[in-house]
Coordinates of C-alpha atoms and ligand atoms in Angstrom, one line a residue:
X1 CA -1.9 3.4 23.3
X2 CA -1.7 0.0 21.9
X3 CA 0.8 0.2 18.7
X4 CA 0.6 -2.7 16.3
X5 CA 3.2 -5.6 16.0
X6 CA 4.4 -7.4 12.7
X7 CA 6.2 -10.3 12.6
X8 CA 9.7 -10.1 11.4
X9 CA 12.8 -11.4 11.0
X10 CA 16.5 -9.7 10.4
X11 CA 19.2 -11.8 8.5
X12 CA 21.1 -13.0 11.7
X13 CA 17.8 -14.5 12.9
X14 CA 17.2 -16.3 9.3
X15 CA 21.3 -17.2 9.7
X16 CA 21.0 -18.9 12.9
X17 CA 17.7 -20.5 11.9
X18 CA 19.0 -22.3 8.5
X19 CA 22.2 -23.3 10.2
X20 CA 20.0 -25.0 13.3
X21 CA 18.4 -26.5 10.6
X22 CA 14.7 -24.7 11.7
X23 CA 14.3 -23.2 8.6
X24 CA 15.6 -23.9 5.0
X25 CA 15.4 -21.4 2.7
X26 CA 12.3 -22.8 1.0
X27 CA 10.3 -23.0 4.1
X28 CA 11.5 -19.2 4.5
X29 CA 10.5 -18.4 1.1
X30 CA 7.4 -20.0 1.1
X31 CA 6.3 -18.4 4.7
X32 CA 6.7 -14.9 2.7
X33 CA 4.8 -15.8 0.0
X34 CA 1.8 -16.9 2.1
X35 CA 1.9 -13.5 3.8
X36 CA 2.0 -11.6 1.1
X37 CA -1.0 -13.1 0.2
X38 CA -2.3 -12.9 3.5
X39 CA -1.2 -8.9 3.3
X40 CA -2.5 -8.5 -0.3
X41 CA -4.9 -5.9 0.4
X42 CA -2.1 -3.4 1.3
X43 CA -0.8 -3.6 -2.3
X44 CA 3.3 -3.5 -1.4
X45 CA 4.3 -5.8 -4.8
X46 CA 3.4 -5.3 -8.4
X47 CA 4.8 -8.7 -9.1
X48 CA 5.5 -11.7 -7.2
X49 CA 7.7 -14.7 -8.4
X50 CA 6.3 -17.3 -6.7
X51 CA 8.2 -20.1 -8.4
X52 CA 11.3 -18.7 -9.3
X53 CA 12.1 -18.3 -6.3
X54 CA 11.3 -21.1 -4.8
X55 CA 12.9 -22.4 -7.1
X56 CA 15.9 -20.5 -6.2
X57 CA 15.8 -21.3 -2.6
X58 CA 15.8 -25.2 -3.2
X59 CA 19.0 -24.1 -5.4
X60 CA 20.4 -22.1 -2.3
X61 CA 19.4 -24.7 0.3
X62 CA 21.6 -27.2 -2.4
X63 CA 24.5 -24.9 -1.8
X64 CA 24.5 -24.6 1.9
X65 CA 24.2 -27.9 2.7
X66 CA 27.4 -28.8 0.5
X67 CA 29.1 -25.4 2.4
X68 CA 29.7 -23.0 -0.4
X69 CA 26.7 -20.9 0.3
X70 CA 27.6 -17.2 -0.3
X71 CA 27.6 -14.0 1.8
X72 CA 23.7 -13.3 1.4
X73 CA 22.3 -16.8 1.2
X74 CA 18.9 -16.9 2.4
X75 CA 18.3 -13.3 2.7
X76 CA 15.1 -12.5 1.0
X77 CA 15.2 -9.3 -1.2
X78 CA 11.6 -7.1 -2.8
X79 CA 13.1 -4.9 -5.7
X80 CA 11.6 -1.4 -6.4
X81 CA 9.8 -1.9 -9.7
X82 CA 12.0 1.0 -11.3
X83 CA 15.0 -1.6 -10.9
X84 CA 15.4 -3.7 -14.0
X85 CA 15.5 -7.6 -13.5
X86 CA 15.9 -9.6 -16.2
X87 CA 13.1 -11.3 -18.1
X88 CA 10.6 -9.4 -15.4
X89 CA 8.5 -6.4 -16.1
X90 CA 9.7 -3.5 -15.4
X91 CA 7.0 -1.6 -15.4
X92 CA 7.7 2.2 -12.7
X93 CA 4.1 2.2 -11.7
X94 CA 3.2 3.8 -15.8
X95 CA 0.6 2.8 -17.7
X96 CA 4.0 3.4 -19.9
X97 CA 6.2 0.4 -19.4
X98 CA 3.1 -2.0 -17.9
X99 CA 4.1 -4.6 -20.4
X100 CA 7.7 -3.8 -20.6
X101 CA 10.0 -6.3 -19.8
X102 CA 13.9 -5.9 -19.0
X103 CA 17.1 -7.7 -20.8
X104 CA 19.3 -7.3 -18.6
X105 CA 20.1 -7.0 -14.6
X106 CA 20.4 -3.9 -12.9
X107 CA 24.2 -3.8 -11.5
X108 CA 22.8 -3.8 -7.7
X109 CA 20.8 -6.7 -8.8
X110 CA 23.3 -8.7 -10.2
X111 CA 25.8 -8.4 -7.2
X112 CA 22.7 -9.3 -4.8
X113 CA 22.0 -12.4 -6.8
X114 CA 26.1 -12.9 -7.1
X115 CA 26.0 -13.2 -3.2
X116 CA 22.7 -15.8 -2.8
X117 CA 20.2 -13.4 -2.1
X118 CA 16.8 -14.7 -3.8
X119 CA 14.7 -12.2 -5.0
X120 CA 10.6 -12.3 -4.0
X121 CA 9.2 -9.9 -6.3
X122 CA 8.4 -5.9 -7.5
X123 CA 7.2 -3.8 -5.1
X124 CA 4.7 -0.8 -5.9
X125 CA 6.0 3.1 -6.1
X126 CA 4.8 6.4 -7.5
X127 CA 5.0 6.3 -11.2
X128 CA 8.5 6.8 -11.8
X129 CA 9.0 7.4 -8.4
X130 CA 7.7 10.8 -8.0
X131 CA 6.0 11.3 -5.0
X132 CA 6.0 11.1 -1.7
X133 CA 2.8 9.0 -1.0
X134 CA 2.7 5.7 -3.4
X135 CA -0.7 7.0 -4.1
X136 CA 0.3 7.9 -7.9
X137 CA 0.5 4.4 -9.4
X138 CA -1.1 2.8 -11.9
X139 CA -1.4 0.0 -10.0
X140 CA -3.5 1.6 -7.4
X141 CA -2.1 2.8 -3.6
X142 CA -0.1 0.8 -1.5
X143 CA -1.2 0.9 2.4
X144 CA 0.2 2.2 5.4
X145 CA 0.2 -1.4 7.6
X146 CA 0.3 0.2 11.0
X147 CA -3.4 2.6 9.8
X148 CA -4.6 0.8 6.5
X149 CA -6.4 4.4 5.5
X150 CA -2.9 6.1 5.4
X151 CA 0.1 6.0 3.4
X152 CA 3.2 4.7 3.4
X153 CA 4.9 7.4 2.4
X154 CA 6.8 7.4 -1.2
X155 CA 7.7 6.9 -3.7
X156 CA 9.2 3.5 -2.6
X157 CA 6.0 2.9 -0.4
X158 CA 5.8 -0.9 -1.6
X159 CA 9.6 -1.8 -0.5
X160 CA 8.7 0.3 3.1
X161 CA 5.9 -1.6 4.1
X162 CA 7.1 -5.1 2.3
X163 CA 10.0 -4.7 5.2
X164 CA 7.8 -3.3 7.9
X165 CA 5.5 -6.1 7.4
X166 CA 7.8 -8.7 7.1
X167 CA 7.1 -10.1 3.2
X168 CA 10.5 -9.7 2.4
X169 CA 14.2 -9.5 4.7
X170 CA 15.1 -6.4 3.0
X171 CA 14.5 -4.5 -0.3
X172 CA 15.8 -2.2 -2.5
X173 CA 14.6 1.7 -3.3
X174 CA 15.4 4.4 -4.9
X175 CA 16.3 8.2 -3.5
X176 CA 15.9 11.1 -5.6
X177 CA 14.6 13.6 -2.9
X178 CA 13.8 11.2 0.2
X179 CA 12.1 8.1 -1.4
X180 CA 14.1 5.7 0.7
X181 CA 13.9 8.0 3.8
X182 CA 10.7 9.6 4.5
X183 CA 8.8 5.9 4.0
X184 CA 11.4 4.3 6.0
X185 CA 10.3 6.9 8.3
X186 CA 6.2 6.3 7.5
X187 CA 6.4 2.6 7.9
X188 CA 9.2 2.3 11.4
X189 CA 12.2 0.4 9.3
X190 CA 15.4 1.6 8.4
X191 CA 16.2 2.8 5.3
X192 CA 19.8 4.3 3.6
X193 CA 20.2 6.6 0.8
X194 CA 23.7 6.1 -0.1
X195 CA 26.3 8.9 -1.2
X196 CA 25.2 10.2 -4.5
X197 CA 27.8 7.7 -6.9
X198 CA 28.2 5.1 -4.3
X199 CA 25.8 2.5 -6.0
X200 CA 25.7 2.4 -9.5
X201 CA 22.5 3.4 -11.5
X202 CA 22.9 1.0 -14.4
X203 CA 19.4 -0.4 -14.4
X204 CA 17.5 2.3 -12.3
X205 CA 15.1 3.7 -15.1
X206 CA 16.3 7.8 -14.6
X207 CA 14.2 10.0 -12.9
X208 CA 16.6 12.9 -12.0
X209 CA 20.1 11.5 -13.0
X210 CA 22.2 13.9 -10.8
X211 CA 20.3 12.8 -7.9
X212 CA 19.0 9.0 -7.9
X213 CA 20.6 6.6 -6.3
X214 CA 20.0 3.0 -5.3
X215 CA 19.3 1.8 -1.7
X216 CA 18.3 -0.7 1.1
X217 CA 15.6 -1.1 3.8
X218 CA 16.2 -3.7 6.7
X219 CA 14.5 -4.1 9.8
X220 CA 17.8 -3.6 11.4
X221 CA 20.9 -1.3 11.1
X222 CA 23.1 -3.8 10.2
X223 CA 20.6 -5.7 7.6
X224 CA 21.0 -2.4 5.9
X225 CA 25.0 -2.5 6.0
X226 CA 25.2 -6.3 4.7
X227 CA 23.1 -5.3 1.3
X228 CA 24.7 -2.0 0.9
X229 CA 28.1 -3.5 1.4
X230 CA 27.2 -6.4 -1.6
X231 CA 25.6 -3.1 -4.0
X232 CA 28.1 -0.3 -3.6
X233 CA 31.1 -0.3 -5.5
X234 CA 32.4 1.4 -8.9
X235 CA 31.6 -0.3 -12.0
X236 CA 32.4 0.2 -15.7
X237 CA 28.7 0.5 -16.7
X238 CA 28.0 3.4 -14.4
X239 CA 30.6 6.8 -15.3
X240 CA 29.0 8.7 -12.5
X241 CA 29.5 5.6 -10.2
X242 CA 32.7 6.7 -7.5
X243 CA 35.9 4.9 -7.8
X244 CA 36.5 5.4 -4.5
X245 CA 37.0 1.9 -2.4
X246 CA 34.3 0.2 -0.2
X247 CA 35.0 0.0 3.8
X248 CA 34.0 -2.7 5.8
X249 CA 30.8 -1.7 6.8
X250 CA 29.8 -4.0 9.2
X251 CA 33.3 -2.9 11.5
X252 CA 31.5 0.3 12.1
X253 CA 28.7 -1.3 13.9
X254 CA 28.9 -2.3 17.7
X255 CA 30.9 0.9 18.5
X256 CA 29.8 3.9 21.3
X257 CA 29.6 7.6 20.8
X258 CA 31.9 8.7 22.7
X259 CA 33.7 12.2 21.2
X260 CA 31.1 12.0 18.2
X261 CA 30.4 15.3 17.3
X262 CA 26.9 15.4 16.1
X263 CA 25.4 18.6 14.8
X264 CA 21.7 19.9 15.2
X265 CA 20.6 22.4 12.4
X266 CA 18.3 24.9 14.0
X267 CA 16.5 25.3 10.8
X268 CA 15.4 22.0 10.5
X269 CA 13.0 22.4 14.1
X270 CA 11.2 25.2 13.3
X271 CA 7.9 25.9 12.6
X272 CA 6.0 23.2 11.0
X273 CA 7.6 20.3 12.7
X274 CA 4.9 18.0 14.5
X275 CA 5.9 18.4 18.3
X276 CA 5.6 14.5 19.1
X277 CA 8.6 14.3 16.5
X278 CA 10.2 16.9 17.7
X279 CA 10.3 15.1 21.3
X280 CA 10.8 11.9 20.3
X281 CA 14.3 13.6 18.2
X282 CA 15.2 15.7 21.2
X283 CA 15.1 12.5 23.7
X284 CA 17.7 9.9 20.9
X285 CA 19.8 13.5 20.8
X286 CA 20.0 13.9 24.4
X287 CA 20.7 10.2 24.9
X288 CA 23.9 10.4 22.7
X289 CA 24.7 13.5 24.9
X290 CA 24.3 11.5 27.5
X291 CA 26.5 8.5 26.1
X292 CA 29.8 10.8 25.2
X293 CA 28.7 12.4 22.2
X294 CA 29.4 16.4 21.9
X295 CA 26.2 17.9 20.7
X296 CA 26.1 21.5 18.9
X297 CA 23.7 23.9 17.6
X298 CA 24.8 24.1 13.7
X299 CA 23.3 26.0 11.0
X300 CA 22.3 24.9 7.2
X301 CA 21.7 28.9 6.1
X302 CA 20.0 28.0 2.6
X303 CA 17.6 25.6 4.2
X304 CA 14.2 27.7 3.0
X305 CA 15.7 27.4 -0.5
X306 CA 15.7 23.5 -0.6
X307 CA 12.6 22.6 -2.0
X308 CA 12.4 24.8 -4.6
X309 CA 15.9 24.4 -5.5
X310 CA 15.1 20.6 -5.9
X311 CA 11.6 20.6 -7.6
X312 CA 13.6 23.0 -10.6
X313 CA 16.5 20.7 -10.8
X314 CA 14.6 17.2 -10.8
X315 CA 11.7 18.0 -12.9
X316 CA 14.5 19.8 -15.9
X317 CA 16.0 16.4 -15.5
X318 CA 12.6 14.7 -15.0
X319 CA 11.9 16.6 -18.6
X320 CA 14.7 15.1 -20.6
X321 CA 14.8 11.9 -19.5
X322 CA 11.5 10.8 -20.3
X323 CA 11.4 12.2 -23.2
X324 CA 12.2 8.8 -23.9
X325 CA 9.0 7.4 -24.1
X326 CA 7.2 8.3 -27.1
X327 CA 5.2 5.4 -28.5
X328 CA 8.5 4.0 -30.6
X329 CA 11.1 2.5 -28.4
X330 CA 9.2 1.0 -24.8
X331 CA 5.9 0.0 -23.8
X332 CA 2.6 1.6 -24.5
X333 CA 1.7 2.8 -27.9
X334 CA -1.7 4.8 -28.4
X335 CA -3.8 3.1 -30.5
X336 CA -5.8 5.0 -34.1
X337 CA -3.5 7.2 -35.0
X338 CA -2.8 8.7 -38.0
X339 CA 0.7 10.7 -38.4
X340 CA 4.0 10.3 -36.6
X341 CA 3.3 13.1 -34.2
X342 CA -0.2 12.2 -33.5
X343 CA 1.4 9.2 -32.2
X344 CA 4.1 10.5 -30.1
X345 CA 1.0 12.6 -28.4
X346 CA -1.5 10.8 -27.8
X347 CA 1.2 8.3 -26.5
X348 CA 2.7 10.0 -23.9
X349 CA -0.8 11.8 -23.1
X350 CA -2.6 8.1 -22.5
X351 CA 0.5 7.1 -20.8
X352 CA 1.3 9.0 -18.0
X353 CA -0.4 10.2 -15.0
X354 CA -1.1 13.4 -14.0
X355 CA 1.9 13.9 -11.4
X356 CA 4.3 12.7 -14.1
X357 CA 2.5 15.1 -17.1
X358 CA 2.9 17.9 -14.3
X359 CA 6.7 17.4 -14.3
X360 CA 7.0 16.9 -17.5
X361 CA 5.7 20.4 -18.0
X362 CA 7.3 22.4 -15.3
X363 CA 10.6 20.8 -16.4
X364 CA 10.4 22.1 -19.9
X365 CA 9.4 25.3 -18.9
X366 CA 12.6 25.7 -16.5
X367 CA 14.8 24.9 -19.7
X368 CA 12.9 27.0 -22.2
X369 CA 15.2 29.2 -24.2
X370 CA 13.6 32.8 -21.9
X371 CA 13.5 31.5 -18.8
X372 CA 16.8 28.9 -18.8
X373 CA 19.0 31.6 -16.8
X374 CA 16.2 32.8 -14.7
X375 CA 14.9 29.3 -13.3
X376 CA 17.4 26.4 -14.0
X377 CA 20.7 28.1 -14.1
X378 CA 20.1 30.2 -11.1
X379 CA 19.0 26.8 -9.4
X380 CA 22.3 25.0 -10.2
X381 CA 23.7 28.1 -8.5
X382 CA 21.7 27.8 -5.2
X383 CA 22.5 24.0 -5.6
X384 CA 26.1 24.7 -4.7
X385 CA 25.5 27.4 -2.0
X386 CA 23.0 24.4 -0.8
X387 CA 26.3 22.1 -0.7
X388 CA 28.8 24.4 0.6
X389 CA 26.6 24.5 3.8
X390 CA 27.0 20.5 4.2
X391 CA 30.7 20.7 3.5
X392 CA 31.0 23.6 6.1
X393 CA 28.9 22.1 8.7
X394 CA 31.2 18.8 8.2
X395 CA 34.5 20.5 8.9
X396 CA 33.4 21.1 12.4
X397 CA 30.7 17.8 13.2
X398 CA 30.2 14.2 11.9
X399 CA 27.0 13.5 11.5
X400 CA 24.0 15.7 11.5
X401 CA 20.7 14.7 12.8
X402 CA 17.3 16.1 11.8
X403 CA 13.6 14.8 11.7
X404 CA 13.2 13.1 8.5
X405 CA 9.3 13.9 7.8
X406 CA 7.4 16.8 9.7
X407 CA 4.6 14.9 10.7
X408 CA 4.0 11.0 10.9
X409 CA 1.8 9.4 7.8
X410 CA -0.8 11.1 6.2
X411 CA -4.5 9.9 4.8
X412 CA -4.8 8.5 1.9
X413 CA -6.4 11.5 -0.3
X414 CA -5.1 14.1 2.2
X415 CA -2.5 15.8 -0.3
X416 CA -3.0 14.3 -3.8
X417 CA -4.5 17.2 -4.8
X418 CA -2.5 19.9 -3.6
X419 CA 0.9 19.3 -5.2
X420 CA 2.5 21.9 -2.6
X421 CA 2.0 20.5 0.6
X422 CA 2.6 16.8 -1.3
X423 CA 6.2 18.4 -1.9
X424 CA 6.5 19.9 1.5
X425 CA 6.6 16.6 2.9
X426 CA 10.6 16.3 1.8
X427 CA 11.2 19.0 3.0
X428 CA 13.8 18.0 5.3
X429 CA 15.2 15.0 2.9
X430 CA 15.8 16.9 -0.3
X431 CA 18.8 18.7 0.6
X432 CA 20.7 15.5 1.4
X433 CA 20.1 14.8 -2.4
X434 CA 20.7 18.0 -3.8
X435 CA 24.7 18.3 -1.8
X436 CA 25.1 14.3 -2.7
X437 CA 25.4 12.9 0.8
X438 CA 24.4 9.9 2.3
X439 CA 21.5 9.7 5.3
X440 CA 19.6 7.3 7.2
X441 CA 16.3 7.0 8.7
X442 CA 16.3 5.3 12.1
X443 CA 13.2 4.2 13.3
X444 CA 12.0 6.9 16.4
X445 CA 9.3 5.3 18.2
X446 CA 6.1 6.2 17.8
X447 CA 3.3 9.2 17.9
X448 CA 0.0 9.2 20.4
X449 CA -1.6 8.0 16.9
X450 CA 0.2 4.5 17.0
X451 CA 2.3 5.7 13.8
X452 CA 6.0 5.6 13.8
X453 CA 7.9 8.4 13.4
X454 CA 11.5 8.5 12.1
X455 CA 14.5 10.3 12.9
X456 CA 17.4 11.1 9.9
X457 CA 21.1 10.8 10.3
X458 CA 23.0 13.0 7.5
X459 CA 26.8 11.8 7.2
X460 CA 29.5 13.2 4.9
X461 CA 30.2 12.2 1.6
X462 CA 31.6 8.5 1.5
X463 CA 31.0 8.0 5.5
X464 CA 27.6 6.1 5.4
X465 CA 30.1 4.3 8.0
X466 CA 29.6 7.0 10.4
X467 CA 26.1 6.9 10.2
X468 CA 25.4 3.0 10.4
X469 CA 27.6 3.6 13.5
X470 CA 25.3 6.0 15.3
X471 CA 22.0 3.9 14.3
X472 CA 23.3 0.9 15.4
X473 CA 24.0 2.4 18.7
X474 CA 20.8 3.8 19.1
X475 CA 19.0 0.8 18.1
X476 CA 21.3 -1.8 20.5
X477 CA 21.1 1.2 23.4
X478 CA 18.4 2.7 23.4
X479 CA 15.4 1.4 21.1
X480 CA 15.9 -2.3 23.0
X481 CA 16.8 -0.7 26.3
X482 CA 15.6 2.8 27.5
X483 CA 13.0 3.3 24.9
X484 CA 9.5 2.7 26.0
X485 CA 7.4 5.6 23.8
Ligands
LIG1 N1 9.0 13.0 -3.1 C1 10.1 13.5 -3.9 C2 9.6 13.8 -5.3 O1 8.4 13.6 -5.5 C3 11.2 12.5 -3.9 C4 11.0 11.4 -4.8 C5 12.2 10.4 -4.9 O2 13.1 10.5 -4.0 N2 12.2 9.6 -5.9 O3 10.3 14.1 -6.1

């Protein structure tokens, strides 16, 4: 089987290109912007800023040449268009916010742009990120580059395949329930969800507040630590952002395995899990067996009650905060109407899509006065038991590995409409958000299909160290070396 190569480039490559003087960061930025018109059709970006930031990169070429370039100079970032840049649209993939423009930086963006990093444009998601396809924009779907009539997974499927493809270095994303992950998975890149507080939320339009959280694809383990190094951090515009001080990511990379205890949850191999995954997991496990690492059988006992557990909690949430948008304060307001309420309506009816509406709904439900106690509270409770199984599993292991998708990606059309097995798809990604911690996906090959598959990597709260550690290992030792599926 013949799987398809794109042409990409990490930020050591760009690095050692701009300081031989092969590149300059104009030439760089100009070679993306050709291929993402070449790669249009896949529909990864909702907006591009061609000259800004060209314009930026003749800035950033300025500042390398006279040496006081800073750490991420050159590095070219696509934004999730639920991130806020200033003066740009921000628009979630609504019919909503299409013409809504932000007035201010989100936090991640504004240390990104603090560092040199020029950003290329918005990239496409499920309308307010919810979804696990990038088939429920208003923009339309974004592709799946390696099989143009699947998916790239979601809801950050634009900022997936902009990195797979190589039309941006890296990208932000957001992570509510496996939004970074399982496309990271979909499209073969790598892709973080840090530790729930790690990276603060100020301007990432809410979805499920006590879940989201900000993150970064690369096309290698360690373009992933240099962004999250830059975005993670406390700050004062955040209160749920952690005060709790940075490492030095990058010193976890280039280390083995040896006396790494990882643990294997049994639950998360069992039925429903597509066997070329399961093989291609078993063969990176048995490697770090192999390389010094003590591997145990573990067990997550609340597993079965993840997903509904999580679809509860984040559509309650989902509920209140977009109650927001009612015609007054942002974006689209529904023309011909007559009385206050009429507006507020036939607002919010015209303006958002059916996934959203279906939210919407089940989350007001959940919180309705007779069934509060039954539904949400008793979910809140199983959200703990959820997390006490994480925090037991990581007094005795350091990392946990698990697929991060049953199967490899889907057809377009195959689950829009049947909301179930659409949700069924996170299924091994939502508890990560529901205890807090951080994961990774690490690119696992491929299937007989030519699709990648991806492998996750669950650390404990704080230690996204611990994991960047274990991809990096794999990727140097066995994805370059040993690997030939
Ligand atoms: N697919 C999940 C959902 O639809 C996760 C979304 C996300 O992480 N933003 O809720």
């Amino acid at each position: 089987m013949k799987v398809k190569k794109f042409d990409v480039l990490t930020y050591d490559e760009i690095r050692e290109k701009l300081t031989s003087g092969e590149l300059t960061c104009e030439s760089l930025v100009k070679s993306y912007l050709g291929k993402i018109k070449e790669f249009r059709r896949l529909n990864a970006f909702i907006s591009v800023f061609e000259e800004k930031a060209i314009q930026r990169a003749i800035e950033i070429d300025e500042k390398i040449k006279s040496g006081d370039a800073e750490k991420l100079a050159g590095m070219v970032i696509a934004v999730k268009d639920n991130i806020c840049i200033k003066d740009e649209k921000c628009t979630c993939a609504s019919k909503i916010l299409e013409n809504f423009i932000s007035l201010y930086n989100a936090t991640a963006v504004e240390r990104l742009l603090k560092e040199d990093a020029i950003i290329i444009g918005k990239t496409n998601l499920d309308e307010f990120a919810m979804g696990s396809s990038t088939e429920n924009s208003y923009f339309g779907p974004t592709l799946n580059p390696y099989d143009e009539e699947r998916v790239p997974g979601g809801s950050s499927g634009g900022s997936a395949v902009a990195v797979a493809v190589g039309l941006s270095t890296t990208a932000l994303g957001s992570d509510t329930g496996g939004s970074i992950r399982q496309p990271a998975s979909f499209c073969g890149v790598y892709g973080l969800k840090p530790t729930y507080g790690r990276v603060s939320r100020f301007g990432l339009v809410a979805f499920a507040s006590s879940f989201d959280v900000i993150g970064p694809f690369g096309n290698s383990t360690k373009d992933v630590a240099l962004v999250l190094q830059v975005i993670a951090g406390r700050d004062e515009f955040d209160s749920t952002s952690a005060d709790v001080p940075v490492p030095d990511y990058l010193s976890f990379l280039d280390k083995d395995v040896k006396g790494l205890k990882v643990g294997i949850p049994q639950e998360y191999f069992s039925q429903g899990l597509d066997d070329e995954i399961r093989e291609a997991i078993e063969r990176r496990i048995d490697f770090l067996r192999e390389s010094g690492a003590i591997v145990e059988k573990i067990s997550l006992p609340h597993t079965d009650y993840n997903i509904p557990t999580y679809y509860i909690l984040v559509t309650a949430e989902a509920s209140s905060n977009l109650a927001r948008y009612d015609g007054a304060r942002y974006g689209f307001r529904a023309e011909g109407v007559k009385t206050l309420y009429e507006m507020y309506v036939k607002s919010r009816s015209q303006g958002f899509g059916a996934e959203v509406k279906r939210r919407i709904m089940l989350g007001t439900y959940v919180l309705s006065a007779g069934y509060y106690e039954a539904y949400y509270r008793k979910a809140q409770k199983v959200r703990r038991l959820i997390k006490e199984d994480f925090d037991k599993a990581f007094e005795k292991v350091d990392v946990i590995i698990t697929p991060t998708s049953p199967t490899t990606a889907f057809r377009i059309g195959e689950k829009v409409d049947d909301p179930l097995q659409m949700y069924l798809s996170d299924i091994y990604t939502v508890s990560v958000n529901l205890a807090g911690v951080p994961a990774i996906n690490v690119p696992a090959g491929f299937d007989s299909k030519g699709l990648p598959i991806g492998m996750q990597i669950i650390g404990n709260q704080f230690d996204e160290g611990t994991i960047l550690r274990v991809s990096d290992f794999l990727e140097k030792n066995y994805d370059k070396k040993v690997n030939n599926d």
